[in-house]
mmCIF file of C-alpha atoms in Angstrom:
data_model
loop_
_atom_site.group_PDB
_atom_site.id
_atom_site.type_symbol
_atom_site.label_atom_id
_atom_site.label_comp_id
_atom_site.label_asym_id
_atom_site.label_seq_id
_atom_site.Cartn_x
_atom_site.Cartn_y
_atom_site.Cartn_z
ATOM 1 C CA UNK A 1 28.806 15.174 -3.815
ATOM 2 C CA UNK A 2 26.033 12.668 -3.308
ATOM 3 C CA UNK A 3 23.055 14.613 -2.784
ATOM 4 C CA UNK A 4 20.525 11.488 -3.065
ATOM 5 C CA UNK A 5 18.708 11.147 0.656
ATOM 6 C CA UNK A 6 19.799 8.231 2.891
ATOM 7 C CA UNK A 7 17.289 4.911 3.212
ATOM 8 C CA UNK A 8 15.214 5.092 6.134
ATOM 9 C CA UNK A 9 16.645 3.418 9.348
ATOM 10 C CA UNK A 10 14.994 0.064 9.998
ATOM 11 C CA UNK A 11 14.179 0.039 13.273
ATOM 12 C CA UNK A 12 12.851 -4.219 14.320
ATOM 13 C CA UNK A 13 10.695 -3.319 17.303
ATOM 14 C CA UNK A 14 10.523 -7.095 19.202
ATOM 15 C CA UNK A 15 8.631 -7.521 22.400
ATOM 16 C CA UNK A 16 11.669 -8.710 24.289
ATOM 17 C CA UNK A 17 11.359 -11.471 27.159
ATOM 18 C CA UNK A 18 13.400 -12.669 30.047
ATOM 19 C CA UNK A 19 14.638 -15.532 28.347
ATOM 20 C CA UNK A 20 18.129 -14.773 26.880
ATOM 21 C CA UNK A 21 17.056 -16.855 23.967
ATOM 22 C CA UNK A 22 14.482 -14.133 22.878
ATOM 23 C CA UNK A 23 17.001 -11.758 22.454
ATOM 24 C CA UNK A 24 19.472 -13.822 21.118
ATOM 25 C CA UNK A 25 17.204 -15.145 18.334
ATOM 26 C CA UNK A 26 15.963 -11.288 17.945
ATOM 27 C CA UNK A 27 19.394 -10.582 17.208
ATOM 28 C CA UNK A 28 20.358 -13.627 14.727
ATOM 29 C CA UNK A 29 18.069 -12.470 12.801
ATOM 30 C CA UNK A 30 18.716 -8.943 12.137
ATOM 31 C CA UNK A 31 22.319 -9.541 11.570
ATOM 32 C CA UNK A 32 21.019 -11.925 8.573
ATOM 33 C CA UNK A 33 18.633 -8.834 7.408
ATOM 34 C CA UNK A 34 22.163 -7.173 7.726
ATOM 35 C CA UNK A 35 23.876 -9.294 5.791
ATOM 36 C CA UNK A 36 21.164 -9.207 2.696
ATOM 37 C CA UNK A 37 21.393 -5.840 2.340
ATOM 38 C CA UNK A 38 24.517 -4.441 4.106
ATOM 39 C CA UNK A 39 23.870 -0.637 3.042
ATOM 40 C CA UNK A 40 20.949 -0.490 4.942
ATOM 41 C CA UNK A 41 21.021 0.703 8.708
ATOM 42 C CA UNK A 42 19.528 -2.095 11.055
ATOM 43 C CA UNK A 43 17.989 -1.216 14.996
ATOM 44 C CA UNK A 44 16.552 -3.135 17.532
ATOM 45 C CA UNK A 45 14.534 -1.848 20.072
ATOM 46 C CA UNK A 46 12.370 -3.740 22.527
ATOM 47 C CA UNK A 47 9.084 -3.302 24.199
ATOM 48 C CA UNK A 48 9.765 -5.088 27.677
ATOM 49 C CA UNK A 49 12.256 -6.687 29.504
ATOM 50 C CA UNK A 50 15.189 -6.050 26.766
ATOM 51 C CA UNK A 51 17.166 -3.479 26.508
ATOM 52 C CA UNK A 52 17.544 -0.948 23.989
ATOM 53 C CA UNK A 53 13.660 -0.187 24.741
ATOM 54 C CA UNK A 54 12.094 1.268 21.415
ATOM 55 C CA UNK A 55 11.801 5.382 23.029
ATOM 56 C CA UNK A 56 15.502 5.111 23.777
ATOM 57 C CA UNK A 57 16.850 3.934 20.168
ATOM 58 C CA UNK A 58 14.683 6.597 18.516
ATOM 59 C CA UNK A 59 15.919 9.088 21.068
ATOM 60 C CA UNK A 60 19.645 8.360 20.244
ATOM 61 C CA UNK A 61 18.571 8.438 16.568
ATOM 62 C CA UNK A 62 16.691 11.763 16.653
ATOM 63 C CA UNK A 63 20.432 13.334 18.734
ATOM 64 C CA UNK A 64 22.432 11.538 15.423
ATOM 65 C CA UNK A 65 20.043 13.656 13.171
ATOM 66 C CA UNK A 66 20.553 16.777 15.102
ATOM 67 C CA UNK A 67 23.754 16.685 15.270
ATOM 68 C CA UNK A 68 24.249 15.800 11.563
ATOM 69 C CA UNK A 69 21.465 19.367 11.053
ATOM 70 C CA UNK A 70 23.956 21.408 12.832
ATOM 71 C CA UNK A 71 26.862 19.723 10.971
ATOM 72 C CA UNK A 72 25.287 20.435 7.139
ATOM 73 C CA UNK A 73 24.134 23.915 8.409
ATOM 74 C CA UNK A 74 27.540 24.653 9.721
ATOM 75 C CA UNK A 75 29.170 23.543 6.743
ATOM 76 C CA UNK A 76 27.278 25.737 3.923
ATOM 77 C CA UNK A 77 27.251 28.839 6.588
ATOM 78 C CA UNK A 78 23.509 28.969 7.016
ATOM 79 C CA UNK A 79 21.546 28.210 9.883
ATOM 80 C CA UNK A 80 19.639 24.806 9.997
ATOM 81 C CA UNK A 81 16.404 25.483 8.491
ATOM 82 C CA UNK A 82 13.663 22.934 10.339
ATOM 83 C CA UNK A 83 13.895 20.021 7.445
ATOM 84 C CA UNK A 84 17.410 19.944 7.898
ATOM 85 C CA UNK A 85 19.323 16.480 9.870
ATOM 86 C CA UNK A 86 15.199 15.036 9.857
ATOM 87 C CA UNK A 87 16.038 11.176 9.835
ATOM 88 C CA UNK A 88 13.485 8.913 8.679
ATOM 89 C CA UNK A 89 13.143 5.389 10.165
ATOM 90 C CA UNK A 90 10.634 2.519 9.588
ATOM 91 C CA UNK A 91 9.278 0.668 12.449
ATOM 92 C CA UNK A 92 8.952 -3.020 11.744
ATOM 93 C CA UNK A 93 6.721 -4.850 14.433
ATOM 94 C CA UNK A 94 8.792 -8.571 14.465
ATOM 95 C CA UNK A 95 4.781 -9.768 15.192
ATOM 96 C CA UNK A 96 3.158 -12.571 13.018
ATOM 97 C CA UNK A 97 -0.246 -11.369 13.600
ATOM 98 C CA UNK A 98 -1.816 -7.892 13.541
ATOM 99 C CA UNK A 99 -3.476 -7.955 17.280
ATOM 100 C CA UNK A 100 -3.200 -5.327 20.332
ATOM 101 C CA UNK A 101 0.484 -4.906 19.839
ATOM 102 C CA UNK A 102 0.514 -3.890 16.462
ATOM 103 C CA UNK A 103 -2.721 -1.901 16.822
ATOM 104 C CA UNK A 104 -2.359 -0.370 19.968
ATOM 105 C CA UNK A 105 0.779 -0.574 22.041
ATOM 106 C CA UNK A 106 2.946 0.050 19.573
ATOM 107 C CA UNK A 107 1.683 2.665 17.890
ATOM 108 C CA UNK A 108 1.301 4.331 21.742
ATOM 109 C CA UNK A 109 4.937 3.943 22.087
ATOM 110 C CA UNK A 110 5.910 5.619 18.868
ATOM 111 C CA UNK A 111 3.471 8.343 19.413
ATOM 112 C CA UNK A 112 4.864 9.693 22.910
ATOM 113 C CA UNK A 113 8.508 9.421 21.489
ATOM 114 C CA UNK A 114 7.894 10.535 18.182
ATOM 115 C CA UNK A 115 6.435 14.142 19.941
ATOM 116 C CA UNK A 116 9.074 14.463 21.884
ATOM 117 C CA UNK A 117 11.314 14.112 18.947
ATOM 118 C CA UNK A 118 11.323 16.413 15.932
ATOM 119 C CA UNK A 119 13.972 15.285 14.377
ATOM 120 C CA UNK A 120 12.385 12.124 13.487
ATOM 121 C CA UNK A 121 9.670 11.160 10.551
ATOM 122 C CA UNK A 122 8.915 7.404 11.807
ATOM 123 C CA UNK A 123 6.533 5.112 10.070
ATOM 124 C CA UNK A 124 5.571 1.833 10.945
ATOM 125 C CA UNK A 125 5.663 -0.987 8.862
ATOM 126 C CA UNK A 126 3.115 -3.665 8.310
ATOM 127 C CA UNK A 127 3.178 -7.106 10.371
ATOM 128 C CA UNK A 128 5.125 -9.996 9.029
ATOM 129 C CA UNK A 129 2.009 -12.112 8.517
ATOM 130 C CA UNK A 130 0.547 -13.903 6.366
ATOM 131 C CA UNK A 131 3.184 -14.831 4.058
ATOM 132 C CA UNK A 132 4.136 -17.202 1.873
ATOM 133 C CA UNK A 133 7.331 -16.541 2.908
ATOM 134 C CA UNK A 134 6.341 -17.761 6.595
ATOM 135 C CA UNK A 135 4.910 -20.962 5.342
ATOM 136 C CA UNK A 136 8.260 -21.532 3.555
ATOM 137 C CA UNK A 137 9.859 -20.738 6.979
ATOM 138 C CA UNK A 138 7.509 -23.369 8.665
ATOM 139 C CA UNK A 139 8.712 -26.005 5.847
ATOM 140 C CA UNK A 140 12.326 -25.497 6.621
ATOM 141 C CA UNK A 141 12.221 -25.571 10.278
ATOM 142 C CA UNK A 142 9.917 -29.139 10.113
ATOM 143 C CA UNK A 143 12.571 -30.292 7.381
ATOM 144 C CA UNK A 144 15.024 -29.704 9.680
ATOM 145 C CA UNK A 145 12.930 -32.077 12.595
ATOM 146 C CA UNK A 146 13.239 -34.954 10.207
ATOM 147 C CA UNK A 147 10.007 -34.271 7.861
ATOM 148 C CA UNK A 148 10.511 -35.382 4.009
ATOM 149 C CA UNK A 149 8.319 -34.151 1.196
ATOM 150 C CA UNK A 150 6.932 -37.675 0.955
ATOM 151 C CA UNK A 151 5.905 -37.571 4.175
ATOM 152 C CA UNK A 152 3.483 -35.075 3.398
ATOM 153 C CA UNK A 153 0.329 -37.301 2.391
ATOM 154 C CA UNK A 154 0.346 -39.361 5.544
ATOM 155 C CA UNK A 155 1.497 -36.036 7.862
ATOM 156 C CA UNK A 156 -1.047 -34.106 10.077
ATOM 157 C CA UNK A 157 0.165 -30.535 11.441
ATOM 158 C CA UNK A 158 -0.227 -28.641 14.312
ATOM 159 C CA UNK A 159 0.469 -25.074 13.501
ATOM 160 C CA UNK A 160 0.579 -23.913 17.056
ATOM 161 C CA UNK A 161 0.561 -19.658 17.843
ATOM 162 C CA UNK A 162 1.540 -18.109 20.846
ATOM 163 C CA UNK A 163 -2.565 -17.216 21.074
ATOM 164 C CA UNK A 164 -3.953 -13.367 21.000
ATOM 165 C CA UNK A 165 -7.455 -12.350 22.290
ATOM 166 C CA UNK A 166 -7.931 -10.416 19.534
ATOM 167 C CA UNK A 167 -10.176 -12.358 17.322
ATOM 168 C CA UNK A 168 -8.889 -11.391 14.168
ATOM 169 C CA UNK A 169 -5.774 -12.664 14.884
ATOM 170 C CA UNK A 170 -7.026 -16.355 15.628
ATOM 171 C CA UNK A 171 -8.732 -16.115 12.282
ATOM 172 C CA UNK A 172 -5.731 -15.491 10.900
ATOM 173 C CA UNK A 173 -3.893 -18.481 12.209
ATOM 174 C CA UNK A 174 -6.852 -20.999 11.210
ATOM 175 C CA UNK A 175 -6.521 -19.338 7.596
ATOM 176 C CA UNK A 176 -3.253 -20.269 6.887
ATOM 177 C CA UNK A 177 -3.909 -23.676 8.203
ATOM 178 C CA UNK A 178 -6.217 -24.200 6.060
ATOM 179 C CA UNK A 179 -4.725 -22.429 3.344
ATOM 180 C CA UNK A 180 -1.085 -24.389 3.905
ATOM 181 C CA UNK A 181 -3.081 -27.904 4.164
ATOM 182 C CA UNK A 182 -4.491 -27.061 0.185
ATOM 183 C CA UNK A 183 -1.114 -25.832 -1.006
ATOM 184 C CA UNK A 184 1.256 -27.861 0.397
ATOM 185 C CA UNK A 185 -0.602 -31.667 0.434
ATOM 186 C CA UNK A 186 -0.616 -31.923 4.292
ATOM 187 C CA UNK A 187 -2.906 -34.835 5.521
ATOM 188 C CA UNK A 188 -4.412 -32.181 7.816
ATOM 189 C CA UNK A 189 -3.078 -28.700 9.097
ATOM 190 C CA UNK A 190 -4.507 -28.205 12.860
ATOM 191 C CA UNK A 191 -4.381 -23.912 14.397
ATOM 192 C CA UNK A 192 -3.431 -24.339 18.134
ATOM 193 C CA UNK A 193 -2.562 -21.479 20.586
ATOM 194 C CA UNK A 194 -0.621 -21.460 23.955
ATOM 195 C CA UNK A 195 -2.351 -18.887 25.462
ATOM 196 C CA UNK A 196 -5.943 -16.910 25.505
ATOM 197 C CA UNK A 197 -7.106 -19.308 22.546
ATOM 198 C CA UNK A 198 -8.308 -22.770 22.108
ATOM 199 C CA UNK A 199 -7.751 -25.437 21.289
ATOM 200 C CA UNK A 200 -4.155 -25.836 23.050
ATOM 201 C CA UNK A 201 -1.308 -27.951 21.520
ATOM 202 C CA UNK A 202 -1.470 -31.353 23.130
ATOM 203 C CA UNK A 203 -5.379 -31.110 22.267
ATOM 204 C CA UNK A 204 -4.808 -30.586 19.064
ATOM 205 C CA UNK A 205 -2.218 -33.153 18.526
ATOM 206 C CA UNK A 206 -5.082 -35.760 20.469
ATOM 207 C CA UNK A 207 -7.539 -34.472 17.885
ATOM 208 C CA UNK A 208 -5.432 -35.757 14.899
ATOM 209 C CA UNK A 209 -4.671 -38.958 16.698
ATOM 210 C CA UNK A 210 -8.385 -39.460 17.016
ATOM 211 C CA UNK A 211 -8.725 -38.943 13.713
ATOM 212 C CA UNK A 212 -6.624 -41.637 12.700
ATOM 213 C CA UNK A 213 -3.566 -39.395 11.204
ATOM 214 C CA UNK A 214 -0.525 -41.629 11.888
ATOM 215 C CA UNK A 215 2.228 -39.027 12.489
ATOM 216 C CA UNK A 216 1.992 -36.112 13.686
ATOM 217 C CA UNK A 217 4.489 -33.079 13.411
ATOM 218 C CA UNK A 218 3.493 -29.783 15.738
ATOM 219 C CA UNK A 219 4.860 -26.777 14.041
ATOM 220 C CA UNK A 220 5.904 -23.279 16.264
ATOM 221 C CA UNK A 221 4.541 -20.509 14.665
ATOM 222 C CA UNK A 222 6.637 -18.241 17.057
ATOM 223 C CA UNK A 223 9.750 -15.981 15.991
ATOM 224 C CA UNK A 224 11.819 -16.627 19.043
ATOM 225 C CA UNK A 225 12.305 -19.024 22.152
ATOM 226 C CA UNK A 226 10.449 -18.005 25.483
ATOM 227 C CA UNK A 227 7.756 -19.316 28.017
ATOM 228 C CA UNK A 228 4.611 -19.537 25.242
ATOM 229 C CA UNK A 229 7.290 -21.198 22.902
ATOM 230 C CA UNK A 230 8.416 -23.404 25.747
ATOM 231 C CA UNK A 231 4.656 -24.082 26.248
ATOM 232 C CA UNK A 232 3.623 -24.925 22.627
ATOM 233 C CA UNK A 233 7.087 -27.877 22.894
ATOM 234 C CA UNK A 234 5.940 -29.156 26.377
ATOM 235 C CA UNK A 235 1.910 -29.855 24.882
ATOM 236 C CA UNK A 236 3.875 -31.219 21.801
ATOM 237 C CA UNK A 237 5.462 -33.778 24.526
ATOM 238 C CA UNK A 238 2.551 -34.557 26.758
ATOM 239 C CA UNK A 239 0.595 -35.316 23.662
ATOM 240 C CA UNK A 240 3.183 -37.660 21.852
ATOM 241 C CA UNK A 241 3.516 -35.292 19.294
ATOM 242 C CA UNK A 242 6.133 -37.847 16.496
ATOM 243 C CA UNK A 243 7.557 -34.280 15.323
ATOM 244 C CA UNK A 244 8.391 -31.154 17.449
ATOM 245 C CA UNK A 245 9.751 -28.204 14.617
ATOM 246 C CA UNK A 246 12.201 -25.684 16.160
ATOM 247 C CA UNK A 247 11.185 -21.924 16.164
ATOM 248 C CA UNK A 248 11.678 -19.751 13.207
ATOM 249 C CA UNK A 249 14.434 -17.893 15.056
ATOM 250 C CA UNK A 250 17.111 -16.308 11.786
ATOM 251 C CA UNK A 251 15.026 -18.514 9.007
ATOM 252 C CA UNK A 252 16.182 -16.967 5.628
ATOM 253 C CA UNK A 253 13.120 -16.705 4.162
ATOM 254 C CA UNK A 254 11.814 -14.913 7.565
ATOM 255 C CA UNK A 255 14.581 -12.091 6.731
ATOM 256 C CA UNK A 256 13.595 -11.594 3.059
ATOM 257 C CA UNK A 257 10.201 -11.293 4.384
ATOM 258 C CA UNK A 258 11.560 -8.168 6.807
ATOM 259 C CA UNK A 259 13.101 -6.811 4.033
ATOM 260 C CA UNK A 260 9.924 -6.746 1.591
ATOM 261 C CA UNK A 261 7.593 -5.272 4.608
ATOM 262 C CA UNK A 262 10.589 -2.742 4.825
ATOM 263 C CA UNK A 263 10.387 -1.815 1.081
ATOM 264 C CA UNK A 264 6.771 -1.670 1.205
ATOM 265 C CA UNK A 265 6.261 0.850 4.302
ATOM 266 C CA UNK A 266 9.064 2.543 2.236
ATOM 267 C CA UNK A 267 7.114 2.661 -1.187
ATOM 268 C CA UNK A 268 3.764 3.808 0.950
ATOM 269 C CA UNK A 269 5.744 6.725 2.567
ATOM 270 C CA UNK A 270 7.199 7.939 -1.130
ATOM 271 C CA UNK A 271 3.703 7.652 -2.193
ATOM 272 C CA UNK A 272 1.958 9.414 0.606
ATOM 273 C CA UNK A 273 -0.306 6.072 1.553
ATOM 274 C CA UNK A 274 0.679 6.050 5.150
ATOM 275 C CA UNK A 275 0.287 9.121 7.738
ATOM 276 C CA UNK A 276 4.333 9.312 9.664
ATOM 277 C CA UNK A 277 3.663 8.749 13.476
ATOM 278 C CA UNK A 278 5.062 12.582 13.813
ATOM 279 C CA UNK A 279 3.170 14.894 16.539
#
């Protein structure tokens, strides 16, 4: 009899959107987490918009662990003691930056379902970003536009964001412009946000011009299609942007990268770093 504990569920919590293509790209990528580690149990739930919302996958997890209590309990003749069927699950925010969602509103939402639900130890995972991992991502996707490593010198980027109000965030995002501009030989690496920060895309892509970069490549720093997405590629137009990269969407190296903050919330919980979001 195996008696070593399963993994924690991963449950992706994505903010969902009414474009299909959100959901679709949402998807794509967890069935490549999926396929890297195929003994591991794989969610989605979605803040708005999509359907499964987060409170009603944890609530049909939390019935799967009772039910399995009642089944072990049944099976040895004793009555489930209160540890018994508990199911464990980290929550992954599929968020580049750590701004209100990640801080607040998701947090919120495990909270009130977590307190409802005693069957359930849930523990949320850190944000995706920064990564190396993401700038790899961001290499692949403008490789795939039609940039070659000796394009590099005479290059300028625009790594465009779908914009937070949360300063920290912004910070963040000029960071790792200027960090991916020293590491990978870019001419220049430009932040840009479609919403709440400046400057916007088709600014940014002027700036360089002014400058006298000769091509210029504007690079989505977005997980999945939708309206800020469709934003950042319609500035990239207007601005006669040489390069538009597509959105990470299932980008191998964005799944490894789900899969490490997985193993790390994991690691924190066996070591006791990180409080569960339990009532």
């Amino acid at each position: 009899m195996d008696l070593c504990p399963p993994r924690p569920t991963l449950l992706v919590v994505a903010h969902g959107s009414r474009d299909p293509r959100h959901a679709a790209a949402v998807s794509a990528l967890c069935a490549r987490v999926r396929a890297l580690r195929p003994e591991l149990r794989v969610e989605v739930g979605y803040l708005d918009f999509n359907a499964p919302r987060v409170p009603r996958v944890l609530e049909r997890l939390s019935a799967e662990a009772e039910a399995e209590g009642r089944r072990a309990a049944a099976s040895s003749g004793r009555r489930g003691g209160p540890g018994e069927g508990v199911r464990e699950v980290v929550a992954l925010p599929l968020l580049l930056t750590r701004a209100f969602h990640a801080k607040s509103d998701i947090p919120a939402v495990l909270r009130a379902a977590t307190a409802r639900l005693p069957r359930l130890a849930v523990r949320q995972a850190e944000v995706l970003g920064p990564s190396p991992l993401l700038t790899a991502a961001l290499e692949r996707r403008l490789a795939q536009a039609g940039v070659r490593p000796g394009d590099r010198g005479s290059t300028g980027v625009v790594l465009a964001s779908a914009g937070s109000s949360d300063p920290e965030a912004s910070a963040v995002i000029a960071d790792i412009a200027r960090e991916w501009r020293h590491t990978a030989g870019w001419c220049a690496v430009r932040p840009a946000f479609a919403s709440a920060s400046l400057p916007r895309t088709a600014d940014a892509v002027r700036e360089l011009r002014a400058e006298g970069v000769g091509r210029v490549a504007v690079s989505p720093y977005v997980i999945a299609p939708g309206f800020l997405p469709d934003r950042i590629a319609a500035g990239a137009r207007e601005a006669g942007a040489d390069v538009l990269a597509p959105v990470l969407g299932p980008a191998p190296e964005l799944a490894r990268l789900l899969l490490r903050r997985y193993d790390g919330a994991v690691l924190d919980g066996a070591r006791g770093d990180v409080t569960a979001l339990t009532a």
